[in-house]
Tab-separated table of C-alpha atoms and ligand atoms in Angstrom:
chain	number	residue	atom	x	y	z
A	20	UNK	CA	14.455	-7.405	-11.008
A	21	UNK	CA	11.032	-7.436	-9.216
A	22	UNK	CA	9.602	-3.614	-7.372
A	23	UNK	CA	6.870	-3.604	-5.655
A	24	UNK	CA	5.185	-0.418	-5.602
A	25	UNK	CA	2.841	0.822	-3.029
A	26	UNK	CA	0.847	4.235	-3.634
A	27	UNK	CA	-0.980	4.988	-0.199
A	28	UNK	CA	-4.627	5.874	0.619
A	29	UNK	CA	-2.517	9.501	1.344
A	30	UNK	CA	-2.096	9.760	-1.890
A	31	UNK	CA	-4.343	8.194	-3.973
A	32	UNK	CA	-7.624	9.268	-2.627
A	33	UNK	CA	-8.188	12.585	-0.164
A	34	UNK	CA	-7.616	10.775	2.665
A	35	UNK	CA	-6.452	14.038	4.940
A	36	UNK	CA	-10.182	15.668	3.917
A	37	UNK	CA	-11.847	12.058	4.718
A	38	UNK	CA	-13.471	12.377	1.149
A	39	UNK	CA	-15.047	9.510	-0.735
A	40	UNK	CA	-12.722	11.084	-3.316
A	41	UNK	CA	-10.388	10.187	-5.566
A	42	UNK	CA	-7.238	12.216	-6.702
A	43	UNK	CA	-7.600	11.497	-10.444
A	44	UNK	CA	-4.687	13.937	-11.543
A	45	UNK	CA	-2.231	12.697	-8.463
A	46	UNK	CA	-2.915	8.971	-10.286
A	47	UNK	CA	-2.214	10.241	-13.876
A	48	UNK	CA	0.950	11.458	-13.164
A	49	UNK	CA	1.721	8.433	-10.786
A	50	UNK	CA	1.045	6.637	-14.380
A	51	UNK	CA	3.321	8.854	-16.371
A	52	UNK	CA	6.253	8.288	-14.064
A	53	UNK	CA	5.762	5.013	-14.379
A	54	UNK	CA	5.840	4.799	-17.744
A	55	UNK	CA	8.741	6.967	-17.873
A	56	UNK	CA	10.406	4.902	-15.608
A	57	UNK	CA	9.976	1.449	-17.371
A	58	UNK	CA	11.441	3.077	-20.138
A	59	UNK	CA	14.575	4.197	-18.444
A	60	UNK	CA	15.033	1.118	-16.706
A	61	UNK	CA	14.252	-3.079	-17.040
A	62	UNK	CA	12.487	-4.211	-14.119
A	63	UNK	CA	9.037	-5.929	-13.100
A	64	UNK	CA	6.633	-4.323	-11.205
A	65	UNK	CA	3.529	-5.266	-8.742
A	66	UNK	CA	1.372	-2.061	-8.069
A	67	UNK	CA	-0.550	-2.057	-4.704
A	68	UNK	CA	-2.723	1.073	-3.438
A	69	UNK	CA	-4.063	1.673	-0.539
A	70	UNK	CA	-7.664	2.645	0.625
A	71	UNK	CA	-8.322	5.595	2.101
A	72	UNK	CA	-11.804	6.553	2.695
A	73	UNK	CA	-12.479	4.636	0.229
A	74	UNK	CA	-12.117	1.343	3.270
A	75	UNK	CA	-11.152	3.161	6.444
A	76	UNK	CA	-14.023	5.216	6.966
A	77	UNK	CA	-16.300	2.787	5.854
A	78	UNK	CA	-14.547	0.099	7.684
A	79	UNK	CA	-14.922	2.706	10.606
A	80	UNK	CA	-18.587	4.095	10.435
A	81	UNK	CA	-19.599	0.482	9.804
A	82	UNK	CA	-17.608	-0.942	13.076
A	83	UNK	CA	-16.705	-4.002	11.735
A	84	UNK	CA	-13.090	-3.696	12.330
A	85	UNK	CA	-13.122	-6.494	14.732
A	86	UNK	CA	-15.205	-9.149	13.283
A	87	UNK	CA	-18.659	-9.838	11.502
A	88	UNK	CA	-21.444	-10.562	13.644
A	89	UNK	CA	-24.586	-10.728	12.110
A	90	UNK	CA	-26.197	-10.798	8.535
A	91	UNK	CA	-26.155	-7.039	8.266
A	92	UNK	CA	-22.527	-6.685	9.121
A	93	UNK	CA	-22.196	-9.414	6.030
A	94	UNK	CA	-23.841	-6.622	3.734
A	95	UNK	CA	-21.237	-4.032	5.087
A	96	UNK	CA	-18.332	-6.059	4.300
A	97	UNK	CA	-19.365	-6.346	1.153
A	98	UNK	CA	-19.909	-2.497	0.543
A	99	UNK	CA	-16.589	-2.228	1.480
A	100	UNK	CA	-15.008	-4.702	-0.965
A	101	UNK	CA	-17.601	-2.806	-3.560
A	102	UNK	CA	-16.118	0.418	-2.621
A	103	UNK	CA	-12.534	-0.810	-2.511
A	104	UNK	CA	-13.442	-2.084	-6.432
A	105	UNK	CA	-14.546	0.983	-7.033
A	106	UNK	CA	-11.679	2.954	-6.295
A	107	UNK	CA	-9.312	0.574	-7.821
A	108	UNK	CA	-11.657	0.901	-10.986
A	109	UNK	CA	-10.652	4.577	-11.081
A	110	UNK	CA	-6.920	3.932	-10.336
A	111	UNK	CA	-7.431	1.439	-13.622
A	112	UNK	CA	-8.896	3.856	-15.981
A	113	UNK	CA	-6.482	6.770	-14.972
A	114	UNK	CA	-3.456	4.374	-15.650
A	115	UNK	CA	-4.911	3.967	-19.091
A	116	UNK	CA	-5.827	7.180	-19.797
A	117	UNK	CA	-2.152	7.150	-19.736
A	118	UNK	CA	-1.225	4.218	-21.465
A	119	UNK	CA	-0.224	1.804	-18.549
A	120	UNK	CA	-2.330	-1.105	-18.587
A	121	UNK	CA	-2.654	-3.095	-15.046
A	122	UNK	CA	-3.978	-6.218	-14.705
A	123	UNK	CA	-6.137	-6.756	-11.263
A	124	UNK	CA	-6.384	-9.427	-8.798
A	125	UNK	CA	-9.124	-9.301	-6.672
A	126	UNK	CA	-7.490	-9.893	-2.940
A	127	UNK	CA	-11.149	-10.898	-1.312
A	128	UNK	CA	-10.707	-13.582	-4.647
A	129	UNK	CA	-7.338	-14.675	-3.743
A	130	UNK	CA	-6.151	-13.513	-0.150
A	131	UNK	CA	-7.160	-15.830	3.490
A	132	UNK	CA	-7.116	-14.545	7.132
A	133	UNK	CA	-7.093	-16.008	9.938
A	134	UNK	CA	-7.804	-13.282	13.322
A	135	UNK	CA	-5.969	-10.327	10.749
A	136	UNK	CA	-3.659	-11.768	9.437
A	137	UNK	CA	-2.547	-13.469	6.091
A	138	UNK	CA	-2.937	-17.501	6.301
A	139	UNK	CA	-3.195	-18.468	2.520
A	140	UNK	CA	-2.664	-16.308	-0.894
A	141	UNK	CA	-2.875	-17.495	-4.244
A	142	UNK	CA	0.148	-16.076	-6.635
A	143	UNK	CA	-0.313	-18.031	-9.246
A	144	UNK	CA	-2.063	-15.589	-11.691
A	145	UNK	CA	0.082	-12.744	-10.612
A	146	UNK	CA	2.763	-14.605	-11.640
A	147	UNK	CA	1.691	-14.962	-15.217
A	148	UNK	CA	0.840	-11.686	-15.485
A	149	UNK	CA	5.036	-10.606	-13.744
A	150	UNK	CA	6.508	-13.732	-16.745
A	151	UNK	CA	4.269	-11.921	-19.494
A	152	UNK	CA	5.481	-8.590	-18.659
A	153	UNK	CA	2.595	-7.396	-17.491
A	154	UNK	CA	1.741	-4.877	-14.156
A	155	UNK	CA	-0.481	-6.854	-11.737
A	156	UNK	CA	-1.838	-4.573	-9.034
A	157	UNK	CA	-3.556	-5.360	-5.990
A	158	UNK	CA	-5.386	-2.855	-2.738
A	159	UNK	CA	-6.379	-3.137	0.951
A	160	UNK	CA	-9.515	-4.836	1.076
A	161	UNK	CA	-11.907	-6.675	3.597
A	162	UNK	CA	-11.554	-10.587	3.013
A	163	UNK	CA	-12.363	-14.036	4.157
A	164	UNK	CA	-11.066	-14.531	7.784
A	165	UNK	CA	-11.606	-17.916	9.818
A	166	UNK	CA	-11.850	-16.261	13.063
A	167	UNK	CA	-13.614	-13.149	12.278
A	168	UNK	CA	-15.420	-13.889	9.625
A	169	UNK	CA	-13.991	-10.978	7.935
A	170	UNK	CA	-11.491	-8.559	8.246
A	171	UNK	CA	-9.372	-6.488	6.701
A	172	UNK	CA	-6.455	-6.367	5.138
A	173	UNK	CA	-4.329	-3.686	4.096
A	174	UNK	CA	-1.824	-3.170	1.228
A	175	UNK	CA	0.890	-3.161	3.170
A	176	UNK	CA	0.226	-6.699	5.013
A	177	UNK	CA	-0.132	-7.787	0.846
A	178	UNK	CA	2.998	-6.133	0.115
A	179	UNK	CA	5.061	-7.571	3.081
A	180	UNK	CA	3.310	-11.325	2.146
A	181	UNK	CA	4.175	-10.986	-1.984
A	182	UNK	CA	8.193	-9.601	-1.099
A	183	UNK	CA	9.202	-12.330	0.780
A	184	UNK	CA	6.934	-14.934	-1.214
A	185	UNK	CA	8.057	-13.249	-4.475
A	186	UNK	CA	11.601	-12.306	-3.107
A	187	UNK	CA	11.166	-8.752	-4.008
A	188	UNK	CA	14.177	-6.762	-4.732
A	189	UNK	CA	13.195	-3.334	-3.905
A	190	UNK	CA	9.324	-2.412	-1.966
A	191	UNK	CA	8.523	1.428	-2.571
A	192	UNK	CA	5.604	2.902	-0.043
A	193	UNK	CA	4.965	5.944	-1.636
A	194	UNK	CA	2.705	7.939	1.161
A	195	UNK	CA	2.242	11.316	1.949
A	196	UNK	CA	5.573	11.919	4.119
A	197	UNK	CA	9.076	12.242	2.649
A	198	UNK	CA	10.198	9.409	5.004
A	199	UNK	CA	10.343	8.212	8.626
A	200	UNK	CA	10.984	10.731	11.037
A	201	UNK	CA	11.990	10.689	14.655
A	202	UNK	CA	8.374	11.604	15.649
A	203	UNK	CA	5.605	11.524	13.093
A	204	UNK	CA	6.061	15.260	10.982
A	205	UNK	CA	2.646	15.919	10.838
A	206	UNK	CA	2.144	16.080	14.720
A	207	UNK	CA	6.016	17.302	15.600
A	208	UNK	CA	7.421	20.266	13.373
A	209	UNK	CA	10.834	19.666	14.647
A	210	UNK	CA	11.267	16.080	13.581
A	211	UNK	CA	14.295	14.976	12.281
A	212	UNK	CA	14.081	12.637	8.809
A	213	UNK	CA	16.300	9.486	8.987
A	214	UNK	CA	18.116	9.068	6.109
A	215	UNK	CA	18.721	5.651	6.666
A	216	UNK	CA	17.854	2.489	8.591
A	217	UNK	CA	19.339	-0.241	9.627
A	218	UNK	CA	20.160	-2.642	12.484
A	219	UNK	CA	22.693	-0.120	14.430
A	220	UNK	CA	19.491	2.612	14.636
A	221	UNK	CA	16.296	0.401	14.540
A	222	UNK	CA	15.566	0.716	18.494
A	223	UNK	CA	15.466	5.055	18.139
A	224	UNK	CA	13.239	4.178	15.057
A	225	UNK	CA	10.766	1.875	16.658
A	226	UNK	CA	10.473	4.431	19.476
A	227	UNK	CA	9.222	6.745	16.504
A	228	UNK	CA	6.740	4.863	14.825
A	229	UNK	CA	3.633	5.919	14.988
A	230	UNK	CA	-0.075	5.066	13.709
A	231	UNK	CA	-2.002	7.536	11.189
A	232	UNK	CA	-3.484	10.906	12.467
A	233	UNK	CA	-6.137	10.244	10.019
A	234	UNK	CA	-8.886	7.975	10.125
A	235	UNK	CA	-6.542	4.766	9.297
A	236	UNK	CA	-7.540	0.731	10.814
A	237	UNK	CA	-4.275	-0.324	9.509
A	238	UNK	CA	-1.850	1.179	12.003
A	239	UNK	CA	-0.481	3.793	9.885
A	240	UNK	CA	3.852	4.129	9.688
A	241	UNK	CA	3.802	1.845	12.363
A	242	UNK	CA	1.826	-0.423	10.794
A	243	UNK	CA	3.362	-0.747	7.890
A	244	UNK	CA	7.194	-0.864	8.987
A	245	UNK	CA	6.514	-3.669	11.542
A	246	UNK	CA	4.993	-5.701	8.712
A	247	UNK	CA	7.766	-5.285	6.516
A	248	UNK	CA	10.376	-5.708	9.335
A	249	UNK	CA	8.502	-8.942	10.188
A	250	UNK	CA	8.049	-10.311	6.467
A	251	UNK	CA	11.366	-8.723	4.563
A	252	UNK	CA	14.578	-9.619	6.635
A	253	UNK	CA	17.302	-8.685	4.500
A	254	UNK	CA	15.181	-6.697	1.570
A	255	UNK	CA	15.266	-3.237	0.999
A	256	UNK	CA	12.239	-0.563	1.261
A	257	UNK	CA	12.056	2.937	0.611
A	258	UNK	CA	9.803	5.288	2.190
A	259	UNK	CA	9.140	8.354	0.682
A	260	UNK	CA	6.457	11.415	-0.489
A	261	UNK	CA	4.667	10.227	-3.581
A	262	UNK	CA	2.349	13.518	-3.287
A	263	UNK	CA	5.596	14.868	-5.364
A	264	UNK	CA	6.048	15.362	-8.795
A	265	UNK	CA	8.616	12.938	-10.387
A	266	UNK	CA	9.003	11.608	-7.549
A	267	UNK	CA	7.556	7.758	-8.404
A	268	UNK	CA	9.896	8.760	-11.453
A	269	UNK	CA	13.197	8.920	-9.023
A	270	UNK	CA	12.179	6.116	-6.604
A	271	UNK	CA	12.036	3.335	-9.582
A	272	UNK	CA	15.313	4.769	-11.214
A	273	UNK	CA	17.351	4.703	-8.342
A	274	UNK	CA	17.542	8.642	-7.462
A	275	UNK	CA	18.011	9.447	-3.890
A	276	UNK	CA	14.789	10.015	-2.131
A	277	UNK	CA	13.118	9.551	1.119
A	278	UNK	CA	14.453	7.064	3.761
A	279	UNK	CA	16.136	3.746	3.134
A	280	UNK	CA	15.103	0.732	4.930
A	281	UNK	CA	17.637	-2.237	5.347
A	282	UNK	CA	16.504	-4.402	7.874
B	171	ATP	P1	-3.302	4.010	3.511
B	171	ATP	O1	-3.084	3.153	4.752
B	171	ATP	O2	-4.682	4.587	3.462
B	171	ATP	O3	-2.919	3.312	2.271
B	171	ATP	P2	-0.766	5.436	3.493
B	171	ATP	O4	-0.168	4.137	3.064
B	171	ATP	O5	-0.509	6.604	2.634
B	171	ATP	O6	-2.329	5.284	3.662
B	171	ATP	P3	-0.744	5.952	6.369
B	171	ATP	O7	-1.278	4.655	6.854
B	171	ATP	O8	-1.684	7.127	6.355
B	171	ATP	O9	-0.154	5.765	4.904
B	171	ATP	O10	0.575	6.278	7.187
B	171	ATP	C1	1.355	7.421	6.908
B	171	ATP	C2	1.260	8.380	8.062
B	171	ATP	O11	2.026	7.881	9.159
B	171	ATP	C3	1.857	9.753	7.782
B	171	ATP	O12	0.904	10.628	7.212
B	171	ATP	C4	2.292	10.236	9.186
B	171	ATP	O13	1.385	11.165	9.725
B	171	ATP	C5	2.238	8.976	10.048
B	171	ATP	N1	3.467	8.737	10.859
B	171	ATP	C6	3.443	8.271	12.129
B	171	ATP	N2	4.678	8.196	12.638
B	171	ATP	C7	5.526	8.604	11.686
B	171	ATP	C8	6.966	8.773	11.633
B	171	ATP	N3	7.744	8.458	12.676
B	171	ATP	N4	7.525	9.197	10.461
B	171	ATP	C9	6.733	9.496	9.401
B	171	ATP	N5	5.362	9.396	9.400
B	171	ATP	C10	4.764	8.960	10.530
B	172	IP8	O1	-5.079	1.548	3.088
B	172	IP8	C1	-6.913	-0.809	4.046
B	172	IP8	O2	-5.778	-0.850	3.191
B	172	IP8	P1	-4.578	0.184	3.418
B	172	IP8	C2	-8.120	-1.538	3.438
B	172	IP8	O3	-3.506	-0.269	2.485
B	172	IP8	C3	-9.423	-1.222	4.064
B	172	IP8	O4	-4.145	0.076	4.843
B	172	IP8	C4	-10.603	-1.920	3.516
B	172	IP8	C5	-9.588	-0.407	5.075
């Protein structure tokens, strides 16, 4: 059985605050429930986070959402991937600190755009590290594009890519919301959570959809619902809060939580 988890820029790093920060504790615990998890349950998992300030506001301050165009826009894609390796750096040590070892693949290594989006990515090492029983983890970062130059791509465009290369099972977007709401909950305090999706509601949902109201590139719940939608016909995705204690812990062992996704 192959997860795919994804642990957003929302949670990982103080993305509300627009903080080159990291939230160190939020990741420990993310890494205990984990743990916990894999002992409760058999099942393989790919570990994604997201970027936060970490890319956005760089990729933002920066301006080179839209293409490289001259030698010093070169040297700002490449702060970003150093930033990007940065963060994932601390996501590796706190995972230790806990006992979880991941195993990372550099996306700018592996991952080709062409104009935004995903033309060529090379599994083949993260699939030794899924048959050795290993975690392989991945993040949003700015990579090789034919068009652009460079652009950037987010860990939900890698998620939606690896679940329908890898035929994923189950694809968990833990964010900072406890689901998908008809209107997004941080802009409209009388949104209504869906419990579920599927074919007979998807039109009301679409209608909902909406980007980040923090500084995102990546399109926010919209964003990352149409890639999935696009990419994972027939899997299953759960959206949910994983700013909560235990609850990484419920997603991966099947407890009820957030909204379920069954395109
Ligand atoms: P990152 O892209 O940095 O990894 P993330 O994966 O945690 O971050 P965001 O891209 O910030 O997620 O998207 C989540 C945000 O989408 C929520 O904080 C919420 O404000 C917004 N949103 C927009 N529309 C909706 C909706 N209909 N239901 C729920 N959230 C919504
Ligand atoms: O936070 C974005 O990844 P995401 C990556 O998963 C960059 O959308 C560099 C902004």
């Amino acid at each position: 059985m192959l997860y795919i988890l994804k642990i957003g820029g929302s949670v990982c790093t103080e993305k509300d605050e627009n903080n080159l920060q990291a939230k160190e504790e939020t990741i420990q615990r993310i890494a205990r429930e984990i743990k916990q998890a894999m002992e409760n349950k058999r099942f393989q998992l790919i570990l994604v986070h997201g970027a936060g300030p970490f890319g956005h506001k760089l990729v933002t301050d920066f301006e080179i959402d839209n293409g490289l165009k001259n030698e010093e826009d070169f040297a700002k894609f490449k702060k970003v991937q150093e930033s990007m390796k940065q963060l994932n750096g601390i996501v590796l040590k706190e995972f230790e600190k806990e006992g979880v070892e991941l195993h990372p693949l550099v996306p700018h290594e592996v991952i080709r755009q062409e104009n935004k989006k995903i033309t060529s990515f090379d599994t083949q090492i993260l699939g030794q590290f899924l048959s050795n029983g290993k975690i392989p983890t991945l993040y949003g970062d700015m990579v090789p594009d034919s068009k652009l130059k460079g652009s950037v791509v987010s860990g939900d465009s890698i998620i939606a890519w690896l679940s329908r290369e890898l035929k994923a099972d189950t694809v968990f977007l833990g964010t900072d919301v406890d689901g998908i709401y008809s209107a997004d909950p941080k802009k409209d305090s009388n949104a209504k959570r869906f419990d579920r999706i599927n074919e007979s509601n998807w039109l009301a949902v679409e209608k909902a959809l909406d980007e980040a109201s923090t500084v995102d590139v990546t399109g926010g719940m919209k964003g990352k619902i149409e890639k999935m939608r696009e990419k994972f016909k027939g899997g299953k995705v759960i959206v949910f809060d994983a700013n909560k204690e235990e609850s990484v812990f419920k997603a991966l062992t099947g407890q009820k939580i957030g909204t379920l996704i069954e395109f």
